[in-house]
GROMACS .gro file of C-alpha atoms in nm:
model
  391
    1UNK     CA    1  -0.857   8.368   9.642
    2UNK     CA    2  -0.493   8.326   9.583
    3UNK     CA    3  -0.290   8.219   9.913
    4UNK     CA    4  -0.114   8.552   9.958
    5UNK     CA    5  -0.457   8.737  10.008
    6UNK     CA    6  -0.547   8.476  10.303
    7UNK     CA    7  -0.524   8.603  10.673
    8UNK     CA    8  -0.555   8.371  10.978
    9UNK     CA    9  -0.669   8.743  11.128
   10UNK     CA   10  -1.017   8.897  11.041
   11UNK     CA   11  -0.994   9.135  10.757
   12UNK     CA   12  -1.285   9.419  10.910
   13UNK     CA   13  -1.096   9.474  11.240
   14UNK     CA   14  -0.835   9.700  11.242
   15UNK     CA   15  -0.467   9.668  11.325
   16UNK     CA   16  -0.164   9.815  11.174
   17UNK     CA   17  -0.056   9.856  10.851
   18UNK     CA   18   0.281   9.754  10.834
   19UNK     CA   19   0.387   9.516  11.094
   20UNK     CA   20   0.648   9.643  11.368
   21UNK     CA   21   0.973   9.518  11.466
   22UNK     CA   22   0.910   9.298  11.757
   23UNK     CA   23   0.764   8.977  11.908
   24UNK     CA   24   0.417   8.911  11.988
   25UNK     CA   25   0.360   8.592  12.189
   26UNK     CA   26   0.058   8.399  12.167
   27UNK     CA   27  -0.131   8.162  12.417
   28UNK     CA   28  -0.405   7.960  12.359
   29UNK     CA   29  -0.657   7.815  12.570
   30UNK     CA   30  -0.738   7.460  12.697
   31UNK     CA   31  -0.812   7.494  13.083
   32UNK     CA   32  -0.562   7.416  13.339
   33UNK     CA   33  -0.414   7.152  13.070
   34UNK     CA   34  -0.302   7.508  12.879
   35UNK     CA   35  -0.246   7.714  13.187
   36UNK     CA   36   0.004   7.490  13.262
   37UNK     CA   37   0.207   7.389  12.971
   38UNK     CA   38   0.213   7.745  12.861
   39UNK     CA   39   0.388   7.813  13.229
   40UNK     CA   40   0.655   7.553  13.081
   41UNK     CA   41   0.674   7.771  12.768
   42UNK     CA   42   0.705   8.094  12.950
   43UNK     CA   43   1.002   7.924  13.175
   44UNK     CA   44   1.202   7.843  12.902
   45UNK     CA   45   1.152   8.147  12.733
   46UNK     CA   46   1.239   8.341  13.080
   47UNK     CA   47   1.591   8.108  13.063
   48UNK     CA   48   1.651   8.223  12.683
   49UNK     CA   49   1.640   8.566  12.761
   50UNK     CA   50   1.324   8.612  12.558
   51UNK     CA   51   1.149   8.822  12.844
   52UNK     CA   52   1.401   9.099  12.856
   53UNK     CA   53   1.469   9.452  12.678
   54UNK     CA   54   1.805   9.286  12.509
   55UNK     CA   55   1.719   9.277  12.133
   56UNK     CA   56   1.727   8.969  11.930
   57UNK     CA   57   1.827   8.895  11.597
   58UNK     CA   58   1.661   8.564  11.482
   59UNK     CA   59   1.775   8.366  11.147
   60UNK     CA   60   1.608   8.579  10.889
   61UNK     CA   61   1.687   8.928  11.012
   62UNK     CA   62   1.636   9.089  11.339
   63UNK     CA   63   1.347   9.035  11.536
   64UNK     CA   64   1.355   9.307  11.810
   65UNK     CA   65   1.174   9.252  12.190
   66UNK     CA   66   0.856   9.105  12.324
   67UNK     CA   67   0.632   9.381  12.272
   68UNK     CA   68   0.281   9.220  12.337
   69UNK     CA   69   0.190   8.871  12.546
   70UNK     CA   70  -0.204   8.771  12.424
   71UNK     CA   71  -0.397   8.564  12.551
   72UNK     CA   72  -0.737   8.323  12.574
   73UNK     CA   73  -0.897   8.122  12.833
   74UNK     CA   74  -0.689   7.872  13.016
   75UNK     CA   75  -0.383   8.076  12.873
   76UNK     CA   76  -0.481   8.366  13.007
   77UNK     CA   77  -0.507   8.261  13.361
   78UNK     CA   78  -0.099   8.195  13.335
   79UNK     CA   79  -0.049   8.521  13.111
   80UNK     CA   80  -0.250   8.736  13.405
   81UNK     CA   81  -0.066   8.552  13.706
   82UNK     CA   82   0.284   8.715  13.427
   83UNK     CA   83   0.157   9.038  13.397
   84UNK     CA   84   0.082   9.125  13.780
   85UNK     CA   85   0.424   9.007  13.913
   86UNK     CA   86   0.612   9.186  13.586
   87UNK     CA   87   0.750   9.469  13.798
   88UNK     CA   88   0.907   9.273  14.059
   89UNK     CA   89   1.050   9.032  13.845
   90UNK     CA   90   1.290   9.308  13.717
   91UNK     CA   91   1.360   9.081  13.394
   92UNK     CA   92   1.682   9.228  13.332
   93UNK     CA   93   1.825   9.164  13.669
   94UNK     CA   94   2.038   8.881  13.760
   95UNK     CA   95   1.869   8.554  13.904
   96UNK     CA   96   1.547   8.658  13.687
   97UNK     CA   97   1.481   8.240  13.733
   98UNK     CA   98   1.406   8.221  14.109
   99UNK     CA   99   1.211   8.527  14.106
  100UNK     CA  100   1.034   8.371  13.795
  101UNK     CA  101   0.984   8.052  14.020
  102UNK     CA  102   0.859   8.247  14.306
  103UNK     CA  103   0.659   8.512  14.162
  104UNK     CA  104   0.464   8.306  13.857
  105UNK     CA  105   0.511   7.918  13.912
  106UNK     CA  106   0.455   7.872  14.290
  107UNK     CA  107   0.145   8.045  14.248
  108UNK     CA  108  -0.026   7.862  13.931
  109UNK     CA  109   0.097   7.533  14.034
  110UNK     CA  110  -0.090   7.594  14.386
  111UNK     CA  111  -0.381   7.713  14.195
  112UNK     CA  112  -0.430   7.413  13.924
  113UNK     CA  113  -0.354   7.215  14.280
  114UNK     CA  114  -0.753   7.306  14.342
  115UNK     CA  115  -1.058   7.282  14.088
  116UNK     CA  116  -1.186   7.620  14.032
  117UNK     CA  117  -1.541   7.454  13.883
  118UNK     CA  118  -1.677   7.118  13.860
  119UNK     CA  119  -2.060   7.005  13.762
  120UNK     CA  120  -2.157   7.045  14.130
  121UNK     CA  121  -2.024   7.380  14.201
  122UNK     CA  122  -2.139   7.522  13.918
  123UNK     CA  123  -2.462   7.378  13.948
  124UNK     CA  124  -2.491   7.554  14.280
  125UNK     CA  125  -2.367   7.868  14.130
  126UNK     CA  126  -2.614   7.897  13.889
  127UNK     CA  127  -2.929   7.878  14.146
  128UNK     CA  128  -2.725   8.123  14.380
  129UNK     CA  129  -2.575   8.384  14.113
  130UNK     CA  130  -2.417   8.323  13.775
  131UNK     CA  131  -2.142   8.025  13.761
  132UNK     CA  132  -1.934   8.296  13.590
  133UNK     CA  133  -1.956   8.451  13.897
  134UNK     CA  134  -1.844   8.223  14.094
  135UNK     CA  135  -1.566   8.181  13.898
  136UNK     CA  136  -1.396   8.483  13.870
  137UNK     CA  137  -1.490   8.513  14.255
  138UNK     CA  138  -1.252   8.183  14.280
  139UNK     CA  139  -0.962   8.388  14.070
  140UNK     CA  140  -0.998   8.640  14.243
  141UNK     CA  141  -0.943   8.473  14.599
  142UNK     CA  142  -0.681   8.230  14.508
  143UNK     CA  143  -0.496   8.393  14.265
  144UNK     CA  144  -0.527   8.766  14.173
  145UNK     CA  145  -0.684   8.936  14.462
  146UNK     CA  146  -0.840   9.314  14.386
  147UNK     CA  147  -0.588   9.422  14.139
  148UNK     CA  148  -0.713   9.549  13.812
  149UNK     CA  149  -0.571   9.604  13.452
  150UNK     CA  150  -0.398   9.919  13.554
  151UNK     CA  151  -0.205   9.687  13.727
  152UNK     CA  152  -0.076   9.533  13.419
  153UNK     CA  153   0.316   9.694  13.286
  154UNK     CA  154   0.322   9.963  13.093
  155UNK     CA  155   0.539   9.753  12.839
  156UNK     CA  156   0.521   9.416  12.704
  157UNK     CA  157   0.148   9.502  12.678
  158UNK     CA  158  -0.075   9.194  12.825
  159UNK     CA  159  -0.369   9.145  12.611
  160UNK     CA  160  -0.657   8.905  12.753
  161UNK     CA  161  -0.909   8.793  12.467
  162UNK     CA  162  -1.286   8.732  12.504
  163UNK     CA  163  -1.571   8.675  12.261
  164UNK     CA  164  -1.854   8.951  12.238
  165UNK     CA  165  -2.181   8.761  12.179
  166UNK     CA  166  -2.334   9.071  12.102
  167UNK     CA  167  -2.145   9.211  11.844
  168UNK     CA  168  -1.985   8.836  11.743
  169UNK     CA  169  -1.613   9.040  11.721
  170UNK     CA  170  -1.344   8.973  11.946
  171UNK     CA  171  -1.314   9.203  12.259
  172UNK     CA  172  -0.956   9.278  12.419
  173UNK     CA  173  -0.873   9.392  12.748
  174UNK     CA  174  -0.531   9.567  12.776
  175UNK     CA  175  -0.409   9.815  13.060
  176UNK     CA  176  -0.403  10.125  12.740
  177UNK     CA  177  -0.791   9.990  12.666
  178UNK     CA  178  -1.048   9.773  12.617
  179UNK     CA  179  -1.226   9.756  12.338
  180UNK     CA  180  -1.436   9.575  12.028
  181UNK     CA  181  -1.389   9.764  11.748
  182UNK     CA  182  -1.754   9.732  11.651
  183UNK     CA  183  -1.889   9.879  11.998
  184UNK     CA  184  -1.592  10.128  12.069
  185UNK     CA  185  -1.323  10.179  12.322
  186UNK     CA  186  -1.260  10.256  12.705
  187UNK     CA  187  -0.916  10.423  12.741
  188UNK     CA  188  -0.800  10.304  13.085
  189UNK     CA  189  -1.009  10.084  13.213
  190UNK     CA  190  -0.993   9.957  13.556
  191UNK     CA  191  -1.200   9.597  13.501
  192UNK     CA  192  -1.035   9.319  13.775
  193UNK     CA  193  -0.809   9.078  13.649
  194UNK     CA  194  -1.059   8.783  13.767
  195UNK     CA  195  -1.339   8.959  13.607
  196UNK     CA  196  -1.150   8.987  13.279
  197UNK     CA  197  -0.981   8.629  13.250
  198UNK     CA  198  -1.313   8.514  13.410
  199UNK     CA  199  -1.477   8.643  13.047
  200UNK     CA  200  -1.173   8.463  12.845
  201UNK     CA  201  -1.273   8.160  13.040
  202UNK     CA  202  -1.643   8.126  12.957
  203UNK     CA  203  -1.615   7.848  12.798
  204UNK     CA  204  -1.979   7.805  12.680
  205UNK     CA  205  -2.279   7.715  12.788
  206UNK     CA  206  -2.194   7.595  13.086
  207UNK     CA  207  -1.941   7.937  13.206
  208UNK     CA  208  -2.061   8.219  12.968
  209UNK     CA  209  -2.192   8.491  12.963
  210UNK     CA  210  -2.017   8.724  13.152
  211UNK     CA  211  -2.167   9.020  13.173
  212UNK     CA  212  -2.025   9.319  13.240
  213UNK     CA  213  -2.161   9.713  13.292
  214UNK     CA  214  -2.074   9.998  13.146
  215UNK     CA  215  -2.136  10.342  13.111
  216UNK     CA  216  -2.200  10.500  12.784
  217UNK     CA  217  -1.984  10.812  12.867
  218UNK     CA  218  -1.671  10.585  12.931
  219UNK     CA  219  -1.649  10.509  12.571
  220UNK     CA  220  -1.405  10.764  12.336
  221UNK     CA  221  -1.656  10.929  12.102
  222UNK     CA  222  -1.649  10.739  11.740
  223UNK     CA  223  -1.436  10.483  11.822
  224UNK     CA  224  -1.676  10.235  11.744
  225UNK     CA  225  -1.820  10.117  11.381
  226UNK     CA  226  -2.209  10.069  11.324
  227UNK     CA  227  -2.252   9.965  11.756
  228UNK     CA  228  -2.147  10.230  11.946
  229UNK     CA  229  -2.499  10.217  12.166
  230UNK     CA  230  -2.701  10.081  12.395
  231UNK     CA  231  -2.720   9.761  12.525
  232UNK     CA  232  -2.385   9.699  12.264
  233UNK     CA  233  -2.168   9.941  12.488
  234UNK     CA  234  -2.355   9.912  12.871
  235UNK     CA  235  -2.426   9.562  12.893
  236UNK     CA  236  -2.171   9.321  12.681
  237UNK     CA  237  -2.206   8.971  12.734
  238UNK     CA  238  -1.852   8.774  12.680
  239UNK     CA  239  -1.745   8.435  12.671
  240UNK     CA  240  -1.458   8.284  12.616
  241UNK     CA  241  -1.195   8.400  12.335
  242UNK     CA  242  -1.119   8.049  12.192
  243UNK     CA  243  -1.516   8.131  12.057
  244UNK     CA  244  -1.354   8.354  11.828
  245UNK     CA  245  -0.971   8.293  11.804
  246UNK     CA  246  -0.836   7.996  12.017
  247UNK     CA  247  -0.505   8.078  11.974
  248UNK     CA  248  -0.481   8.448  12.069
  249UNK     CA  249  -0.413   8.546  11.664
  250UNK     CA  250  -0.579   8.821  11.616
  251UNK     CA  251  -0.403   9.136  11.870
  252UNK     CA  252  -0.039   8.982  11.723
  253UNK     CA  253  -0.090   8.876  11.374
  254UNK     CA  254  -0.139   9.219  11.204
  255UNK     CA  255   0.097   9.434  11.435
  256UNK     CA  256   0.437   9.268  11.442
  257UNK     CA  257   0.674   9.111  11.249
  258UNK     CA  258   0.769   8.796  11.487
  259UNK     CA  259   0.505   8.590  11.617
  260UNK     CA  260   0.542   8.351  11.847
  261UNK     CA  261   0.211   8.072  11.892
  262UNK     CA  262   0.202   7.793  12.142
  263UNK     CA  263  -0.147   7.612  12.104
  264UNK     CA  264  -0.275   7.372  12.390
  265UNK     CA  265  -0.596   7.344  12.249
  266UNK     CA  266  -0.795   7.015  12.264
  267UNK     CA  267  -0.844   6.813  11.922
  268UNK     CA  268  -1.075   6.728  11.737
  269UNK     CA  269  -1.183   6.319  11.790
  270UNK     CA  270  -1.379   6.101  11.542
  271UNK     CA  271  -1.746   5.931  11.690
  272UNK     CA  272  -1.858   5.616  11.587
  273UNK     CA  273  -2.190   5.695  11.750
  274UNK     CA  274  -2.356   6.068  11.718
  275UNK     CA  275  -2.675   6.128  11.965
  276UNK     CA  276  -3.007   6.173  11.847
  277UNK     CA  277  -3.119   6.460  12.071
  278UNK     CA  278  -3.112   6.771  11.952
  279UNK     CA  279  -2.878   6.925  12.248
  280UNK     CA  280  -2.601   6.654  12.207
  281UNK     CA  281  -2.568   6.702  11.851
  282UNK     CA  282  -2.578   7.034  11.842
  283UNK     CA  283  -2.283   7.039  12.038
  284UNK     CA  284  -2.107   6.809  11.819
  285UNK     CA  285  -2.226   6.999  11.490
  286UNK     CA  286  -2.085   7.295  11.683
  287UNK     CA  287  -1.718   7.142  11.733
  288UNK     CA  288  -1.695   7.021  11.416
  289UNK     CA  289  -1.776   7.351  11.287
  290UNK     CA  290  -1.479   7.527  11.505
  291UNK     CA  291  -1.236   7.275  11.425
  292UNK     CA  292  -1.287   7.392  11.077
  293UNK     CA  293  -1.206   7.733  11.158
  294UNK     CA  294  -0.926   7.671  11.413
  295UNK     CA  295  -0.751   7.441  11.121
  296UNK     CA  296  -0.746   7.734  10.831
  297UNK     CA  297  -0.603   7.975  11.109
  298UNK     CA  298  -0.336   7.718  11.200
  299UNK     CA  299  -0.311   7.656  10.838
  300UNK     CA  300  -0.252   8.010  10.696
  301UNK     CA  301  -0.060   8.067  11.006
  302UNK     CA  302   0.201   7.813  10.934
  303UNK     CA  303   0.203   7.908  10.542
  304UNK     CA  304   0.296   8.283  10.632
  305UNK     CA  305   0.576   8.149  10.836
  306UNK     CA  306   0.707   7.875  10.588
  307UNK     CA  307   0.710   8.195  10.323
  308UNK     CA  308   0.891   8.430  10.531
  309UNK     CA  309   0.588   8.674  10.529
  310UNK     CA  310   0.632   8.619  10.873
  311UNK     CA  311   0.897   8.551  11.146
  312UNK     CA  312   0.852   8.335  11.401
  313UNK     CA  313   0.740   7.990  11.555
  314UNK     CA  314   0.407   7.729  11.594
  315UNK     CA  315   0.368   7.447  11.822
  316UNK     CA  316   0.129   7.292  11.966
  317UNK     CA  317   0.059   7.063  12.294
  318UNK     CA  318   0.009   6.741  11.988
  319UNK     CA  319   0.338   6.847  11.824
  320UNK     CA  320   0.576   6.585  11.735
  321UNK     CA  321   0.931   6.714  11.907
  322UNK     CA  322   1.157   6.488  11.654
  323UNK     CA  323   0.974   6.698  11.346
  324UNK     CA  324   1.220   7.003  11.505
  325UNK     CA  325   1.545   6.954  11.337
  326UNK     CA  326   1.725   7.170  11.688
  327UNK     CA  327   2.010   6.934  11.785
  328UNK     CA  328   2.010   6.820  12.141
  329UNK     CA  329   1.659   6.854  12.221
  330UNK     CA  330   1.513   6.685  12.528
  331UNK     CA  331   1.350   6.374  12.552
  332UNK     CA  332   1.002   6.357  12.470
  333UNK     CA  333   0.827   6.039  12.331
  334UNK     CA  334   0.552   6.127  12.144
  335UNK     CA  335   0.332   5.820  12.286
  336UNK     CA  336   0.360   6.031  12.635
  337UNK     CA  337   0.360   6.342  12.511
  338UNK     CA  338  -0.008   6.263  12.321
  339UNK     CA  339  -0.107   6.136  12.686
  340UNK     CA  340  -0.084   6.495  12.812
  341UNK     CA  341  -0.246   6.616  12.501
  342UNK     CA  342  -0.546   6.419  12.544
  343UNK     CA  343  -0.624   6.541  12.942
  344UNK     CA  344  -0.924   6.738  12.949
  345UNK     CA  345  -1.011   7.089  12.907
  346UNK     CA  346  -1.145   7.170  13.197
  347UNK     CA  347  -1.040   7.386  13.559
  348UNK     CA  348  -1.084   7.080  13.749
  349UNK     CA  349  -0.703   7.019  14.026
  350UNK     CA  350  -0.422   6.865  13.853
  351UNK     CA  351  -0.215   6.639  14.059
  352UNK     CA  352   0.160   6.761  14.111
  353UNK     CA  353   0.282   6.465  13.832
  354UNK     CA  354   0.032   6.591  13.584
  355UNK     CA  355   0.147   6.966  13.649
  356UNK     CA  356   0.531   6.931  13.622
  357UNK     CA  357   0.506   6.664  13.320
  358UNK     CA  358   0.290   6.971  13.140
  359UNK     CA  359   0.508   7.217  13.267
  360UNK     CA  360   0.780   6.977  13.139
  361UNK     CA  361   0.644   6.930  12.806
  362UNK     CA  362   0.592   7.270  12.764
  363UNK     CA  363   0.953   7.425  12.796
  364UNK     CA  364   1.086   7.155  12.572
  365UNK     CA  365   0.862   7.192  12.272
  366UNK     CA  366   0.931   7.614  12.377
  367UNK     CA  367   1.300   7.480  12.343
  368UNK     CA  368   1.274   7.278  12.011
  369UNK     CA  369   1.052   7.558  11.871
  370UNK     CA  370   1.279   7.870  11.936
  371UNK     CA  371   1.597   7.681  11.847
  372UNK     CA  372   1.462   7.532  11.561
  373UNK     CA  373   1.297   7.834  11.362
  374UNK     CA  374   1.322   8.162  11.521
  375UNK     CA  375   1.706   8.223  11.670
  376UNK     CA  376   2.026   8.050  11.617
  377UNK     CA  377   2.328   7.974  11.873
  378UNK     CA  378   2.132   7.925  12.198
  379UNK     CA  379   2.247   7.699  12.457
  380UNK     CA  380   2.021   7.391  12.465
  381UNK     CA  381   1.908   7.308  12.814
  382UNK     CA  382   2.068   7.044  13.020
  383UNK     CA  383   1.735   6.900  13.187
  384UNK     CA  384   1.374   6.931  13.249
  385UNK     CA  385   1.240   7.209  13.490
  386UNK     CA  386   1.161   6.888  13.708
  387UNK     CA  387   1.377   6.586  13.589
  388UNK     CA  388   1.219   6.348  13.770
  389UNK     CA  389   0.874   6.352  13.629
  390UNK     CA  390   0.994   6.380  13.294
  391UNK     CA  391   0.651   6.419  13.013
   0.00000   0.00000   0.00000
């Protein structure tokens, strides 16, 4: 198939035609290790102007406003903790940082200061209830509380991305809908946040399903293709949206013109020795198999941006910085840089030198990124969020 025909998007699902002017911002998951270098992406982004109504024009042409933030697993947890304090950060207003530093980073840091699940816990969840359960119960106490997607802005739309093991398409919750376009839509749902980014966070076996209960009457009438009925549409079973699309591609890719993709996904390693049993290697066979997939995304991805097809930026937690040809970029050896890379994917606590280092790395590969590909003429920054810890 010649290159031009490729998509790092699924083909069958719909989206629109001709992309849109504006930016759609993507964020992958990777536990807290992504919840919290994407909070370092967002900061930078917040001190560029990149979160406001003010249009941009970027080096190829204009490139309009953020129009839609999505989102998977570890990223979503950060994206969700955006979306609920959007109103009162009044983005346009003067002294948008501290309210930014208030209203979004206090609150992550002091959640990724606690693990939401570790072997025991969820051990004990899973004779109890479901360990999904107890996980979004966690979100929900420490971090969202009872709000729902209705609490969500109106505009840049939030989109939080699970995995339908059901219908094996990707299902999106928004604030407008949520939907799978196999199984059909919901028009305003009112799911809770913790629910929802506890389904983008079922990272499976060990966290997925989570189930979830509908009604067959909620659904608009033929908005789904070939599964609009039962269980499909009363009883989904999600798990997390990296199963389909790691880095949040497919609600950005087809609809706008700019996209903007910061991946702090975990990598691939080489094994000397692969386990006999049958579980162990299935898991491995598994990985191998979505590294595959994940690396023709990134791939076609990065080809549609090198051709102009598309506007826009990639990066990624294993990113070089000195491959960004910005001038005055901050300093960020790639020996320590890799060290952050390489931290776990998991929701286990983060001590407060691991979280500003990622938060750290985060806004200067942001930095690097935006100066380097998307916009021209912006003010390089004069330090880390926290200087002291440095990456």
């Amino acid at each position: 198939m010649p290159q031009e025909h490729l998509s790092p998007v699924s083909s069958d699902a719909p989206g629109g035609d001709t992309p849109a002017l504006g930016i759609g911002l993507c964020l992958s998951g990777g536990g807290y290790r992504a919840m919290l270098f994407h909070l370092g992406v967002l900061w930078r982004l917040a001190e560029l102007g990149y979160l406001g109504s003010a249009d941009h024009d970027g080096k190829h042409g204009p490139i309009g406003t953020l129009q839609r933030i999505s989102s998977v697993s570890g990223g979503s947890i950060v994206a969700a903790a955006l979306g609920l304090a959007w109103n009162d950060l009044q983005v346009d207003e003067d002294e948008l940082l501290e309210r930014f530093r208030e209203l979004v980073v206090k609150p992550v840091e002091d959640f990724a200061s606690q693990t939401t699940v570790s072997i025991w816990s969820a051990a004990w969840a899973a004779v109890v209830s479901t360990v999904n359960k107890s996980v979004a119960r966690v979100y929900r106490r420490r971090l969202y509380g009872n709000k729902t997607l209705q609490d969500f802005p109106d505009s840049p739309r939030f989109v939080i991305n699970a995995t339908n093991l059901q219908s094996g398409a990707l299902w999106r919750f928004s604030k407008p809908f949520t939907r799978d376009w196999r199984v059909g839509e919901i028009k305003n749902p009112t799911d809770s946040i913790a629910s929802v980014v506890g389904a983008s966070s079922a990272f499976p076996p060990f966290l997925s399903p989570a189930r979830f209960k509908y009604n067959e009457s909620q659904y608009t009438p033929g908005s789904g293709s070939g599964l609009q009925k039962p269980p499909y549409t009363t009883r989904p079973a999600l798990a997390d949206g990296g199963v389909y699309d790691n880095m949040g591609l497919e609600t950005v890719f087809k609809n706008f013109q700019t996209v903007i993709v910061s991946n702090a996904g975990g990598g691939y390693q080489p094994k000397q020795k692969i386990a006999g049993d049958w579980a162990l290697q299935s898991y491995r066979v598994m990985s191998t198999i979505d590294n595959q997939v994940r690396s023709l995304r990134k791939r076609v991805l990065i080809s549609s941006l090198a051709s102009l097809e598309k506007y826009g930026v990639y990066w990624s937690i294993r990113s070089d910085i000195d491959g960004y040809p910005a001038e005055n970029k901050l300093p960020c050896p790639h020996e320590r840089t890799r060290e952050l890379a390489d931290i776990p994917t998991d929701l286990a606590a983060k001590d407060k030198t691991t979280q500003r280092r990622l938060i750290n790395w985060g806004y200067a590969i942001c930095d690097a990124g935006i100066r380097s590909w998307v916009e021209d003429d912006l003010t390089p920054p004069t330090d880390f969020p926290y200087p002291a810890e440095g990456v």
